[in-house]
Amino acid sequence: MTSVEAAINELISFPIFNQVPKSLVLELCEGGKIITSSHREQLYRCGDFASTFGIVLSGAYKLSKPTPMGDDVIVHFSTPGDVIAAFIMAQPNPIYPVTATAMGPSRFLRLSRDIFLSQWKKNPDLILRIQSLLSTRMNLLQDHKVMARSPLPQRVASLLLSLIDKNSDTKDLTLPLRLTRREIAENLGSSVEAVIRIMSDWSKQGIIQTNDQVIEVLRPDKIVDLMNS
Amino acid sequence: MTSVEAAINELISFPIFNQVPKSLVLELCEGGKIITSSHREQLYRCGDFASTFGIVLSGAYKLSKPTPMGDDVIVHFSTPGDVIAAFIMAQPNPIYPVTATAMGPSRFLRLSRDIFLSQWKKNPDLILRIQSLLSTRMNLLQDHKVMARSPLPQRVASLLLSLIDKNSDTKDLTLPLRLTRREIAENLGSSVEAVIRIMSDWSKQGIIQTNDQVIEVLRPDKIVDLMNS
DNA sequence: CGTAGCCTTGAAGGTGATCAATGTTTGTGG
DNA sequence: CCACAAACATTGATCACCTTCAAGGCTACG
């Protein structure tokens, strides 16, 4: 059994392959290889030549860019079903615009650029689906920009909500990934200490709860209030 | 002569139609109408149903989103050749994600969603070109996020440089649009006063020069220095 | 001639960055 | 199995940058 066949049931459950027949999915993912990443392992490095792209199967990857100074800024959290680097495959000489790093043990279906150019590219419907994912990601970036003037607590609240929404299980208000305070700070463009002070406060008030870096929202109403005040 | 025929020579000079035969361009833009906007006139309003999209012919449009409070945040400056709202045309029930407002007198080729669904959508190469524009825009947003921790002067410097680059005339370091201090502030997520203080300083030092809201960079080296310090 | 939008300057005050020190957990190698 | 390093979490103190508020000048336009 090939890698792709092993993952086919996961693949067809993702929006990008929604309603796509299994046979076509197998064609599109021909030669694909399942990569298992351990915590903090790098999948792609910003600036490298982009010869492969792929789909997150399980776990999560953070997409980050280094700043002129040493530290990193996280631009996106990629969870299962997310496509990584597909946007740039059509470029003549593609370079990864971000570094992708595993957050906890994760799995990724890696596909070659060749298969994109020969199979994916000729399918307009598929490209539009990728565009839709890209569009979602751009909306998140835009929303982030809109919040730029808001004080930090509102921005943290906004981030937590945006990560919960992905999960769409309305009952369970647990973030679907392990998230350190540092990563929150790196995503919001602030300092770890400031994030800690805010979230400690919320913990004391019983608004949120953290267990082994997994954050659970106990009082979503309070979070929404905080975001809009 | 139809609107489209009047603009055909402008259209084929834009990257999106680079190497595309005139006849195909005419087909793709069938039924298009040239809209002339005056200063501060709204082209699209955030939240409205999206029945048309189009291409900026001349002048410029700012794309903004209202914040929970009254004020707006500018997410992008669209200059000639830029496509507006094409990204969302393929969605089943598209809504404009931003408001588009003319900055000074501008012209826009407006195309119906129908022509997108019937003509554009079936052309994979064209969709990939749109994706490339979208990708450029996302990179700008990501770069903005990377600068989030930098002090304001560096962010202003970064904005000026990113707007100059578009123009690619290496000799002429004049921004290709009229830009108020307020708009700079609204784009960077800061206050007008802070932007003014920084730019007044630069003017006094002879680094930049403003004439009727058109900004010229006299000492690009200094700006680059400021950005990386 | 009055209004609207933009630019400018000053003063006061707060949010959050930075620095420093310490505790906690996890993973690694002897 | 223990020692040690590395990554993460926490708390306090200081201070700079930038926001906010207030007031006034300038130009364009009906």
Short mmCIF file of C-alpha atoms (C1' of nucleotides) in Angstrom, two decimals:
data_model
loop_
_atom_site.label_atom_id
_atom_site.label_comp_id
_atom_site.label_asym_id
_atom_site.label_seq_id
_atom_site.Cartn_x
_atom_site.Cartn_y
_atom_site.Cartn_z
CA MET A 1 0.00 0.00 0.00
CA THR A 2 1.39 3.41 -0.95
CA SER A 3 1.53 6.39 1.35
CA VAL A 4 -1.32 8.04 -0.45
CA GLU A 5 -3.63 5.06 -0.17
CA ALA A 6 -2.96 4.99 3.56
CA ALA A 7 -4.11 8.55 3.89
CA ILE A 8 -6.93 8.56 1.36
CA ASN A 9 -9.70 8.52 3.94
CA GLU A 10 -8.25 11.48 5.73
CA LEU A 11 -7.77 13.33 2.46
CA ILE A 12 -11.32 13.04 1.19
CA SER A 13 -12.63 14.40 4.50
CA PHE A 14 -10.82 17.72 3.91
CA PRO A 15 -12.67 20.61 2.25
CA ILE A 16 -10.15 20.84 -0.55
CA PHE A 17 -11.15 17.37 -1.79
CA ASN A 18 -14.80 17.64 -0.87
CA GLN A 19 -16.94 15.92 -3.53
CA VAL A 20 -13.83 14.93 -5.50
CA PRO A 21 -13.91 11.25 -6.54
CA LYS A 22 -11.35 8.98 -4.87
CA SER A 23 -9.80 8.01 -8.17
CA LEU A 24 -9.03 11.65 -9.00
CA VAL A 25 -7.61 12.27 -5.53
CA LEU A 26 -5.28 9.31 -6.02
CA GLU A 27 -4.16 10.74 -9.35
CA LEU A 28 -3.57 14.18 -7.88
CA CYS A 29 -1.53 12.77 -5.01
CA GLU A 30 0.45 10.28 -7.03
CA GLY A 31 3.94 9.75 -5.67
CA GLY A 32 2.97 11.48 -2.43
CA LYS A 33 4.86 10.57 0.72
CA ILE A 34 3.69 10.84 4.30
CA ILE A 35 6.20 12.77 6.38
CA THR A 36 6.06 12.37 10.14
CA SER A 37 7.53 15.32 12.00
CA SER A 38 8.47 15.43 15.64
CA HIS A 39 8.05 18.49 17.86
CA ARG A 40 9.98 21.56 16.65
CA GLU A 41 11.18 19.77 13.50
CA GLN A 42 11.38 21.97 10.41
CA LEU A 43 9.47 20.89 7.33
CA TYR A 44 10.35 23.80 5.06
CA ARG A 45 12.81 26.59 5.53
CA CYS A 46 12.14 30.17 4.44
CA GLY A 47 14.21 31.05 1.39
CA ASP A 48 14.86 27.50 0.17
CA PHE A 49 13.96 26.42 -3.34
CA ALA A 50 10.43 25.02 -3.29
CA SER A 51 10.40 21.61 -4.95
CA THR A 52 7.50 20.17 -2.97
CA PHE A 53 4.22 21.23 -1.40
CA GLY A 54 1.59 19.31 0.52
CA ILE A 55 -1.31 18.91 2.92
CA VAL A 56 -1.31 18.74 6.71
CA LEU A 57 -2.77 15.40 7.81
CA SER A 58 -2.58 15.64 11.60
CA GLY A 59 -1.04 17.75 14.32
CA ALA A 60 -0.12 21.30 13.34
CA TYR A 61 2.61 23.37 11.76
CA LYS A 62 3.45 27.00 12.42
CA LEU A 63 4.47 29.17 9.49
CA SER A 64 6.98 31.82 10.50
CA LYS A 65 9.37 34.38 9.06
CA PRO A 66 12.60 35.56 10.66
CA THR A 67 12.84 39.29 11.43
CA PRO A 68 15.90 41.42 10.61
CA MET A 69 16.81 40.80 14.26
CA GLY A 70 17.07 37.25 15.51
CA ASP A 71 13.51 36.40 16.50
CA ASP A 72 10.69 34.90 14.45
CA VAL A 73 7.20 36.08 13.69
CA ILE A 74 4.46 33.51 13.24
CA VAL A 75 2.22 34.37 10.31
CA HIS A 76 -0.12 31.37 10.35
CA PHE A 77 -1.04 28.18 12.18
CA SER A 78 -1.68 25.32 9.75
CA THR A 79 -3.99 22.60 11.02
CA PRO A 80 -5.17 19.38 9.31
CA GLY A 81 -6.59 19.97 5.83
CA ASP A 82 -4.49 23.06 5.29
CA VAL A 83 -2.41 23.26 2.14
CA ILE A 84 1.18 24.45 2.46
CA ALA A 85 3.14 26.08 -0.39
CA ALA A 86 0.63 25.16 -3.10
CA PHE A 87 0.22 28.88 -3.82
CA ILE A 88 3.72 29.25 -5.13
CA MET A 89 4.05 26.04 -7.14
CA ALA A 90 3.01 27.73 -10.38
CA GLN A 91 5.77 30.32 -10.19
CA PRO A 92 8.73 29.77 -12.50
CA ASN A 93 11.30 29.61 -9.71
CA PRO A 94 9.44 29.14 -6.44
CA ILE A 95 11.00 29.94 -3.07
CA TYR A 96 9.35 29.11 0.25
CA PRO A 97 8.19 32.44 1.69
CA VAL A 98 7.99 31.07 5.25
CA THR A 99 9.49 28.43 7.50
CA ALA A 100 7.17 25.57 8.48
CA THR A 101 7.82 23.99 11.88
CA ALA A 102 5.92 21.13 13.52
CA MET A 103 4.08 21.89 16.77
CA GLY A 104 4.08 18.54 18.49
CA PRO A 105 4.12 15.27 16.53
CA SER A 106 2.50 15.86 13.14
CA ARG A 107 1.95 14.22 9.78
CA PHE A 108 2.16 15.80 6.35
CA LEU A 109 1.48 14.46 2.85
CA ARG A 110 4.32 15.74 0.70
CA LEU A 111 3.75 16.09 -3.04
CA SER A 112 6.18 16.98 -5.78
CA ARG A 113 6.03 20.19 -7.78
CA ASP A 114 5.94 18.06 -10.93
CA ILE A 115 2.62 16.55 -10.00
CA PHE A 116 1.26 20.06 -9.40
CA LEU A 117 2.36 21.26 -12.80
CA SER A 118 1.13 18.17 -14.61
CA GLN A 119 -2.05 17.28 -12.72
CA TRP A 120 -3.26 20.04 -10.41
CA LYS A 121 -2.64 22.95 -12.70
CA LYS A 122 -4.90 21.71 -15.46
CA ASN A 123 -7.88 21.48 -13.11
CA PRO A 124 -9.50 24.94 -12.75
CA ASP A 125 -11.89 23.83 -10.05
CA LEU A 126 -9.04 22.61 -7.89
CA ILE A 127 -7.07 25.82 -8.32
CA LEU A 128 -10.13 27.76 -7.26
CA ARG A 129 -10.34 25.64 -4.12
CA ILE A 130 -6.73 26.47 -3.33
CA GLN A 131 -7.54 30.10 -3.98
CA SER A 132 -10.36 29.84 -1.51
CA LEU A 133 -7.96 28.57 1.17
CA LEU A 134 -5.56 31.36 0.31
CA SER A 135 -8.41 33.82 0.56
CA THR A 136 -9.31 32.56 4.04
CA ARG A 137 -5.75 32.98 5.14
CA MET A 138 -5.63 36.49 3.73
CA ASN A 139 -8.78 37.40 5.59
CA LEU A 140 -7.13 36.30 8.83
CA LEU A 141 -4.14 38.50 8.06
CA GLN A 142 -6.44 41.40 7.25
CA ASP A 143 -8.43 40.93 10.43
CA HIS A 144 -5.15 40.93 12.30
CA LYS A 145 -4.27 44.24 10.70
CA VAL A 146 -7.65 45.66 11.67
CA MET A 147 -6.95 44.82 15.31
CA ALA A 148 -3.54 46.50 15.20
CA ARG A 149 -4.67 49.53 17.20
CA SER A 150 -6.55 47.56 19.82
CA PRO A 151 -4.85 46.96 23.16
CA LEU A 152 -3.19 43.61 23.65
CA PRO A 153 -5.95 41.84 25.62
CA GLN A 154 -8.35 42.29 22.71
CA ARG A 155 -5.80 40.93 20.27
CA VAL A 156 -5.21 37.84 22.40
CA ALA A 157 -8.96 37.32 22.66
CA SER A 158 -9.29 37.66 18.92
CA LEU A 159 -6.57 35.07 18.29
CA LEU A 160 -8.13 32.53 20.62
CA LEU A 161 -11.51 32.93 18.95
CA SER A 162 -10.10 32.61 15.46
CA LEU A 163 -8.39 29.36 16.39
CA ILE A 164 -11.50 27.93 17.99
CA ASP A 165 -13.69 28.74 15.00
CA LYS A 166 -11.68 26.42 12.79
CA ASN A 167 -12.77 23.52 14.89
CA SER A 168 -16.48 24.29 14.48
CA ASP A 169 -17.49 21.87 17.24
CA THR A 170 -19.58 24.45 19.04
CA LYS A 171 -19.65 22.48 22.27
CA ASP A 172 -15.94 21.95 22.75
CA LEU A 173 -14.11 25.19 23.30
CA THR A 174 -10.66 23.67 23.45
CA LEU A 175 -8.03 24.93 21.03
CA PRO A 176 -7.12 22.16 18.59
CA LEU A 177 -3.36 22.54 19.17
CA ARG A 178 -0.71 22.96 21.81
CA LEU A 179 0.17 26.61 21.99
CA THR A 180 2.89 28.18 24.12
CA ARG A 181 2.64 31.75 25.43
CA ARG A 182 5.72 32.51 23.42
CA GLU A 183 4.00 31.38 20.23
CA ILE A 184 1.01 33.56 21.00
CA ALA A 185 3.36 36.50 21.49
CA GLU A 186 5.22 35.72 18.29
CA ASN A 187 1.96 35.66 16.41
CA LEU A 188 0.65 38.91 17.87
CA GLY A 189 3.95 40.74 17.63
CA SER A 190 4.25 41.37 21.35
CA SER A 191 6.37 40.14 24.26
CA VAL A 192 5.92 36.86 26.12
CA GLU A 193 5.65 38.65 29.44
CA ALA A 194 2.74 40.78 28.35
CA VAL A 195 0.83 37.75 27.06
CA ILE A 196 1.49 35.86 30.29
CA ARG A 197 0.22 38.70 32.44
CA ILE A 198 -3.02 38.87 30.47
CA MET A 199 -3.65 35.14 30.42
CA SER A 200 -2.73 34.63 34.08
CA ASP A 201 -5.32 37.24 34.84
CA TRP A 202 -7.93 35.40 32.81
CA SER A 203 -7.02 32.11 34.46
CA LYS A 204 -7.53 33.63 37.91
CA GLN A 205 -10.92 34.93 36.78
CA GLY A 206 -11.87 31.49 35.49
CA ILE A 207 -12.24 32.66 31.91
CA ILE A 208 -9.69 30.23 30.50
CA GLN A 209 -7.79 27.18 31.66
CA THR A 210 -4.48 25.76 30.45
CA ASN A 211 -3.46 22.13 30.69
CA ASP A 212 -0.15 21.04 29.23
CA GLN A 213 -0.18 23.94 26.76
CA VAL A 214 -3.70 23.11 25.62
CA ILE A 215 -5.94 26.09 26.18
CA GLU A 216 -9.62 25.75 26.99
CA VAL A 217 -12.05 28.65 26.98
CA LEU A 218 -14.45 28.36 29.90
CA ARG A 219 -16.31 31.64 29.44
CA PRO A 220 -16.51 32.43 25.72
CA ASP A 221 -18.97 35.23 26.45
CA LYS A 222 -16.31 37.03 28.50
CA ILE A 223 -13.76 36.61 25.69
CA VAL A 224 -16.19 38.05 23.15
CA ASP A 225 -16.91 40.95 25.50
CA LEU A 226 -13.21 41.64 25.88
CA MET A 227 -12.72 41.62 22.13
CA ASN A 228 -15.40 44.19 21.38
CA SER A 229 -14.95 46.55 24.31
CA MET B 1 -16.35 51.78 -29.71
CA THR B 2 -17.07 49.96 -26.51
CA SER B 3 -15.51 50.73 -23.14
CA VAL B 4 -13.26 47.73 -23.37
CA GLU B 5 -11.91 48.64 -26.77
CA ALA B 6 -11.07 52.07 -25.44
CA ALA B 7 -8.98 50.56 -22.69
CA ILE B 8 -7.47 47.64 -24.57
CA ASN B 9 -4.03 49.18 -24.88
CA GLU B 10 -3.84 49.86 -21.19
CA LEU B 11 -5.06 46.36 -20.41
CA ILE B 12 -2.47 44.47 -22.43
CA SER B 13 0.31 46.42 -20.75
CA PHE B 14 -0.65 44.99 -17.33
CA PRO B 15 1.10 41.84 -16.05
CA ILE B 16 -2.16 39.97 -15.72
CA PHE B 17 -2.68 40.10 -19.49
CA ASN B 18 0.99 39.83 -20.42
CA GLN B 19 1.38 37.71 -23.56
CA VAL B 20 -2.38 37.21 -23.79
CA PRO B 21 -3.70 37.83 -27.34
CA LYS B 22 -5.89 40.89 -27.79
CA SER B 23 -8.79 38.81 -29.03
CA LEU B 24 -8.84 36.77 -25.83
CA VAL B 25 -8.59 39.89 -23.68
CA LEU B 26 -11.62 41.31 -25.50
CA GLU B 27 -13.52 38.10 -24.83
CA LEU B 28 -12.57 38.10 -21.16
CA CYS B 29 -13.62 41.71 -20.71
CA GLU B 30 -16.82 41.50 -22.71
CA GLY B 31 -19.49 43.82 -21.38
CA GLY B 32 -16.93 45.66 -19.28
CA LYS B 33 -17.61 49.27 -18.37
CA ILE B 34 -15.11 51.98 -17.52
CA ILE B 35 -16.01 53.61 -14.22
CA THR B 36 -14.54 57.03 -13.49
CA SER B 37 -14.33 57.77 -9.79
CA SER B 38 -13.70 61.14 -8.22
CA HIS B 39 -11.67 61.67 -5.06
CA ARG B 40 -13.04 59.83 -2.02
CA GLU B 41 -15.79 58.17 -4.05
CA GLN B 42 -16.61 54.62 -3.00
CA LEU B 43 -16.40 51.89 -5.62
CA TYR B 44 -17.32 48.92 -3.43
CA ARG B 45 -18.57 48.80 0.10
CA CYS B 46 -17.45 46.19 2.61
CA GLY B 47 -20.25 43.69 3.27
CA ASP B 48 -22.21 44.28 0.07
CA PHE B 49 -23.08 41.46 -2.29
CA ALA B 50 -20.31 41.16 -4.87
CA SER B 51 -21.84 41.15 -8.35
CA THR B 52 -18.87 42.73 -10.13
CA PHE B 53 -15.08 42.78 -10.03
CA GLY B 54 -12.50 44.59 -12.13
CA ILE B 55 -9.14 46.10 -12.89
CA VAL B 56 -7.69 49.46 -11.88
CA LEU B 57 -6.84 51.45 -15.03
CA SER B 58 -5.49 54.68 -13.59
CA GLY B 59 -5.22 56.56 -10.32
CA ALA B 60 -5.49 54.45 -7.17
CA TYR B 61 -7.98 52.93 -4.78
CA LYS B 62 -7.51 52.21 -1.10
CA LEU B 63 -8.99 49.01 0.29
CA SER B 64 -10.13 49.42 3.86
CA LYS B 65 -12.11 47.72 6.59
CA PRO B 66 -14.04 49.46 9.37
CA THR B 67 -12.99 48.63 12.92
CA PRO B 68 -15.45 47.81 15.72
CA MET B 69 -14.98 51.49 16.65
CA GLY B 70 -15.66 54.14 14.04
CA ASP B 71 -12.35 54.42 12.21
CA ASP B 72 -11.05 52.54 9.19
CA VAL B 73 -7.96 50.46 8.63
CA ILE B 74 -6.40 50.44 5.18
CA VAL B 75 -5.33 46.95 4.17
CA HIS B 76 -4.02 47.65 0.68
CA PHE B 77 -3.34 50.33 -1.90
CA SER B 78 -4.45 49.25 -5.38
CA THR B 79 -2.62 50.89 -8.27
CA PRO B 80 -3.10 50.45 -12.05
CA GLY B 81 -3.05 46.80 -13.14
CA ASP B 82 -4.31 45.58 -9.79
CA VAL B 83 -7.31 43.31 -9.76
CA ILE B 84 -10.05 44.02 -7.23
CA ALA B 85 -12.46 41.37 -5.92
CA ALA B 86 -11.54 38.73 -8.52
CA PHE B 87 -10.50 36.43 -5.67
CA ILE B 88 -14.01 36.05 -4.36
CA MET B 89 -15.93 35.74 -7.63
CA ALA B 90 -15.82 31.94 -7.56
CA GLN B 91 -17.51 31.74 -4.17
CA PRO B 92 -21.18 30.71 -4.20
CA ASN B 93 -22.39 33.89 -2.47
CA PRO B 94 -19.60 36.45 -2.63
CA ILE B 95 -19.44 39.44 -0.29
CA TYR B 96 -16.91 42.27 -0.65
CA PRO B 97 -14.45 41.82 2.22
CA VAL B 98 -13.24 45.43 2.03
CA THR B 99 -14.38 48.88 1.01
CA ALA B 100 -12.71 50.33 -2.10
CA THR B 101 -12.37 54.13 -2.18
CA ALA B 102 -10.79 56.26 -4.91
CA MET B 103 -7.71 58.30 -3.98
CA GLY B 104 -7.92 61.19 -6.39
CA PRO B 105 -9.58 60.87 -9.81
CA SER B 106 -9.32 57.24 -10.95
CA ARG B 107 -10.56 54.86 -13.59
CA PHE B 108 -11.67 51.27 -13.19
CA LEU B 109 -12.78 48.62 -15.69
CA ARG B 110 -15.79 46.96 -14.12
CA LEU B 111 -16.64 43.40 -15.17
CA SER B 112 -19.63 41.26 -14.27
CA ARG B 113 -19.44 38.15 -12.15
CA ASP B 114 -21.14 36.28 -14.97
CA ILE B 115 -18.22 36.85 -17.32
CA PHE B 116 -15.90 35.56 -14.62
CA LEU B 117 -17.87 32.37 -14.16
CA SER B 118 -18.31 31.78 -17.89
CA GLN B 119 -14.98 32.97 -19.33
CA TRP B 120 -12.29 33.52 -16.69
CA LYS B 121 -12.99 30.45 -14.59
CA LYS B 122 -12.36 27.99 -17.41
CA ASN B 123 -8.89 29.36 -18.07
CA PRO B 124 -6.42 27.80 -15.60
CA ASP B 125 -3.54 30.00 -16.67
CA LEU B 126 -5.53 33.14 -15.96
CA ILE B 127 -6.61 31.92 -12.54
CA LEU B 128 -2.98 31.25 -11.72
CA ARG B 129 -2.11 34.81 -12.69
CA ILE B 130 -4.79 36.07 -10.33
CA GLN B 131 -3.39 33.78 -7.68
CA SER B 132 0.00 35.30 -8.25
CA LEU B 133 -1.42 38.79 -7.61
CA LEU B 134 -3.14 37.49 -4.51
CA SER B 135 0.11 35.94 -3.41
CA THR B 136 1.94 39.26 -3.80
CA ARG B 137 -0.69 40.95 -1.70
CA MET B 138 -0.42 38.29 0.96
CA ASN B 139 3.33 38.71 1.10
CA LEU B 140 2.84 42.41 1.77
CA LEU B 141 0.47 41.60 4.61
CA GLN B 142 2.94 39.07 6.00
CA ASP B 143 5.81 41.52 5.78
CA HIS B 144 3.65 43.99 7.63
CA LYS B 145 3.10 41.43 10.36
CA VAL B 146 6.84 40.80 10.56
CA MET B 147 7.40 44.53 11.20
CA ALA B 148 4.81 44.58 13.96
CA ARG B 149 7.37 44.78 16.78
CA SER B 150 9.53 47.40 15.12
CA PRO B 151 9.17 51.00 16.26
CA LEU B 152 7.04 53.28 14.12
CA PRO B 153 9.81 55.00 12.11
CA GLN B 154 10.91 51.65 10.69
CA ARG B 155 7.35 50.75 9.77
CA VAL B 156 6.84 54.06 7.95
CA ALA B 157 10.13 53.54 6.10
CA SER B 158 9.04 50.03 5.14
CA LEU B 159 5.73 51.30 3.78
CA LEU B 160 7.36 53.99 1.65
CA LEU B 161 9.79 51.48 0.17
CA SER B 162 7.08 48.96 -0.61
CA LEU B 163 5.10 51.59 -2.47
CA ILE B 164 8.12 52.76 -4.46
CA ASP B 165 9.07 49.23 -5.51
CA LYS B 166 5.85 48.83 -7.40
CA ASN B 167 6.88 51.60 -9.72
CA SER B 168 10.20 49.96 -10.65
CA ASP B 169 11.51 53.13 -12.30
CA THR B 170 14.72 53.04 -10.36
CA LYS B 171 15.54 56.66 -11.09
CA ASP B 172 12.31 58.24 -9.97
CA LEU B 173 11.75 57.83 -6.25
CA THR B 174 8.35 59.48 -6.19
CA LEU B 175 5.43 57.55 -4.78
CA PRO B 176 2.94 56.82 -7.57
CA LEU B 177 -0.04 58.11 -5.62
CA ARG B 178 -1.24 60.94 -3.42
CA LEU B 179 -1.00 59.80 0.17
CA THR B 180 -2.14 61.72 3.22
CA ARG B 181 -0.49 61.29 6.63
CA ARG B 182 -3.80 60.04 7.89
CA GLU B 183 -3.82 57.28 5.28
CA ILE B 184 -0.32 56.25 6.24
CA ALA B 185 -1.42 56.07 9.86
CA GLU B 186 -4.53 54.10 8.95
CA ASN B 187 -2.40 51.64 7.05
CA LEU B 188 0.16 51.19 9.81
CA GLY B 189 -2.35 51.09 12.62
CA SER B 190 -1.02 54.13 14.40
CA SER B 191 -2.06 57.73 15.06
CA VAL B 192 -1.79 60.60 12.57
CA GLU B 193 0.21 62.68 15.01
CA ALA B 194 2.92 60.10 15.41
CA VAL B 195 3.30 59.74 11.65
CA ILE B 196 3.47 63.50 11.22
CA ARG B 197 6.18 63.87 13.85
CA ILE B 198 8.30 61.24 12.15
CA MET B 199 7.88 62.57 8.64
CA SER B 200 8.35 66.21 9.64
CA ASP B 201 11.62 65.12 11.14
CA TRP B 202 12.64 63.44 7.90
CA SER B 203 11.62 66.48 5.88
CA LYS B 204 13.80 68.72 8.06
CA GLN B 205 16.70 66.33 7.53
CA GLY B 206 16.12 66.38 3.78
CA ILE B 207 15.38 62.68 3.57
CA ILE B 208 11.95 63.12 2.03
CA GLN B 209 9.92 65.90 0.46
CA THR B 210 6.17 66.32 0.15
CA ASN B 211 4.43 68.28 -2.55
CA ASP B 212 0.64 68.35 -2.65
CA GLN B 213 0.48 64.98 -0.87
CA VAL B 214 2.92 63.42 -3.31
CA ILE B 215 5.89 62.07 -1.40
CA GLU B 216 9.37 61.96 -2.90
CA VAL B 217 12.27 60.12 -1.32
CA LEU B 218 15.45 62.16 -1.63
CA ARG B 219 17.76 59.92 0.38
CA PRO B 220 16.69 56.28 -0.16
CA ASP B 221 19.88 55.11 1.57
CA LYS B 222 18.79 56.83 4.78
CA ILE B 223 15.36 55.22 4.55
CA VAL B 224 16.87 51.78 4.09
CA ASP B 225 19.19 52.43 7.05
CA LEU B 226 16.25 53.43 9.20
CA MET B 227 14.35 50.31 8.25
CA ASN B 228 17.09 47.89 9.22
CA SER B 229 18.42 49.59 12.34
"C1'" DC C 1 -17.52 82.87 3.60
"C1'" DG C 2 -18.12 78.89 6.02
"C1'" DT C 3 -17.26 74.12 6.22
"C1'" DA C 4 -14.50 70.03 5.60
"C1'" DG C 5 -10.33 67.74 5.36
"C1'" DC C 6 -5.61 67.85 6.24
"C1'" DC C 7 -1.34 69.29 8.72
"C1'" DT C 8 1.01 70.74 12.86
"C1'" DT C 9 2.56 71.36 17.65
"C1'" DG C 10 2.41 70.76 22.72
"C1'" DA C 11 1.45 68.42 27.09
"C1'" DA C 12 0.05 64.49 29.84
"C1'" DG C 13 -0.45 59.83 30.66
"C1'" DG C 14 -0.71 54.83 29.85
"C1'" DT C 15 0.34 50.50 27.63
"C1'" DG C 16 3.50 47.40 26.95
"C1'" DA C 17 8.71 46.55 26.04
"C1'" DT C 18 12.82 45.48 28.28
"C1'" DC C 19 15.79 43.65 31.79
"C1'" DA C 20 16.60 40.58 35.54
"C1'" DA C 21 15.82 36.78 38.46
"C1'" DT C 22 13.60 32.41 39.56
"C1'" DG C 23 10.65 28.34 39.26
"C1'" DT C 24 8.93 24.44 36.45
"C1'" DT C 25 8.89 20.93 33.07
"C1'" DT C 26 10.93 18.17 29.50
"C1'" DG C 27 14.36 15.82 27.30
"C1'" DT C 28 19.18 14.01 26.98
"C1'" DG C 29 23.40 11.75 27.96
"C1'" DG C 30 26.55 9.85 31.31
"C1'" DC D 1 18.67 6.74 37.57
"C1'" DC D 2 20.58 11.06 38.18
"C1'" DA D 3 22.56 15.42 36.49
"C1'" DC D 4 22.28 18.90 33.46
"C1'" DA D 5 20.67 21.60 29.74
"C1'" DA D 6 16.97 23.64 27.19
"C1'" DA D 7 12.52 25.43 26.66
"C1'" DC D 8 8.68 27.33 28.86
"C1'" DA D 9 6.22 29.98 32.65
"C1'" DT D 10 6.17 33.62 36.03
"C1'" DT D 11 6.76 37.97 38.66
"C1'" DG D 12 8.54 42.60 39.61
"C1'" DA D 13 10.60 47.14 38.45
"C1'" DT D 14 11.74 50.68 35.24
"C1'" DC D 15 11.05 53.55 31.44
"C1'" DA D 16 10.37 54.77 26.42
"C1'" DC D 17 7.34 55.11 22.80
"C1'" DC D 18 3.27 56.34 21.26
"C1'" DT D 19 -1.69 57.41 22.13
"C1'" DT D 20 -4.89 60.67 23.45
"C1'" DC D 21 -6.62 65.21 24.06
"C1'" DA D 22 -6.60 70.07 22.92
"C1'" DA D 23 -5.91 73.94 20.04
"C1'" DG D 24 -4.82 76.30 15.92
"C1'" DG D 25 -3.39 77.09 10.92
"C1'" DC D 26 -3.79 75.97 6.09
"C1'" DT D 27 -6.04 75.02 1.60
"C1'" DA D 28 -9.80 73.64 -1.35
"C1'" DC D 29 -14.45 73.88 -2.54
"C1'" DG D 30 -19.40 74.71 -2.56
#
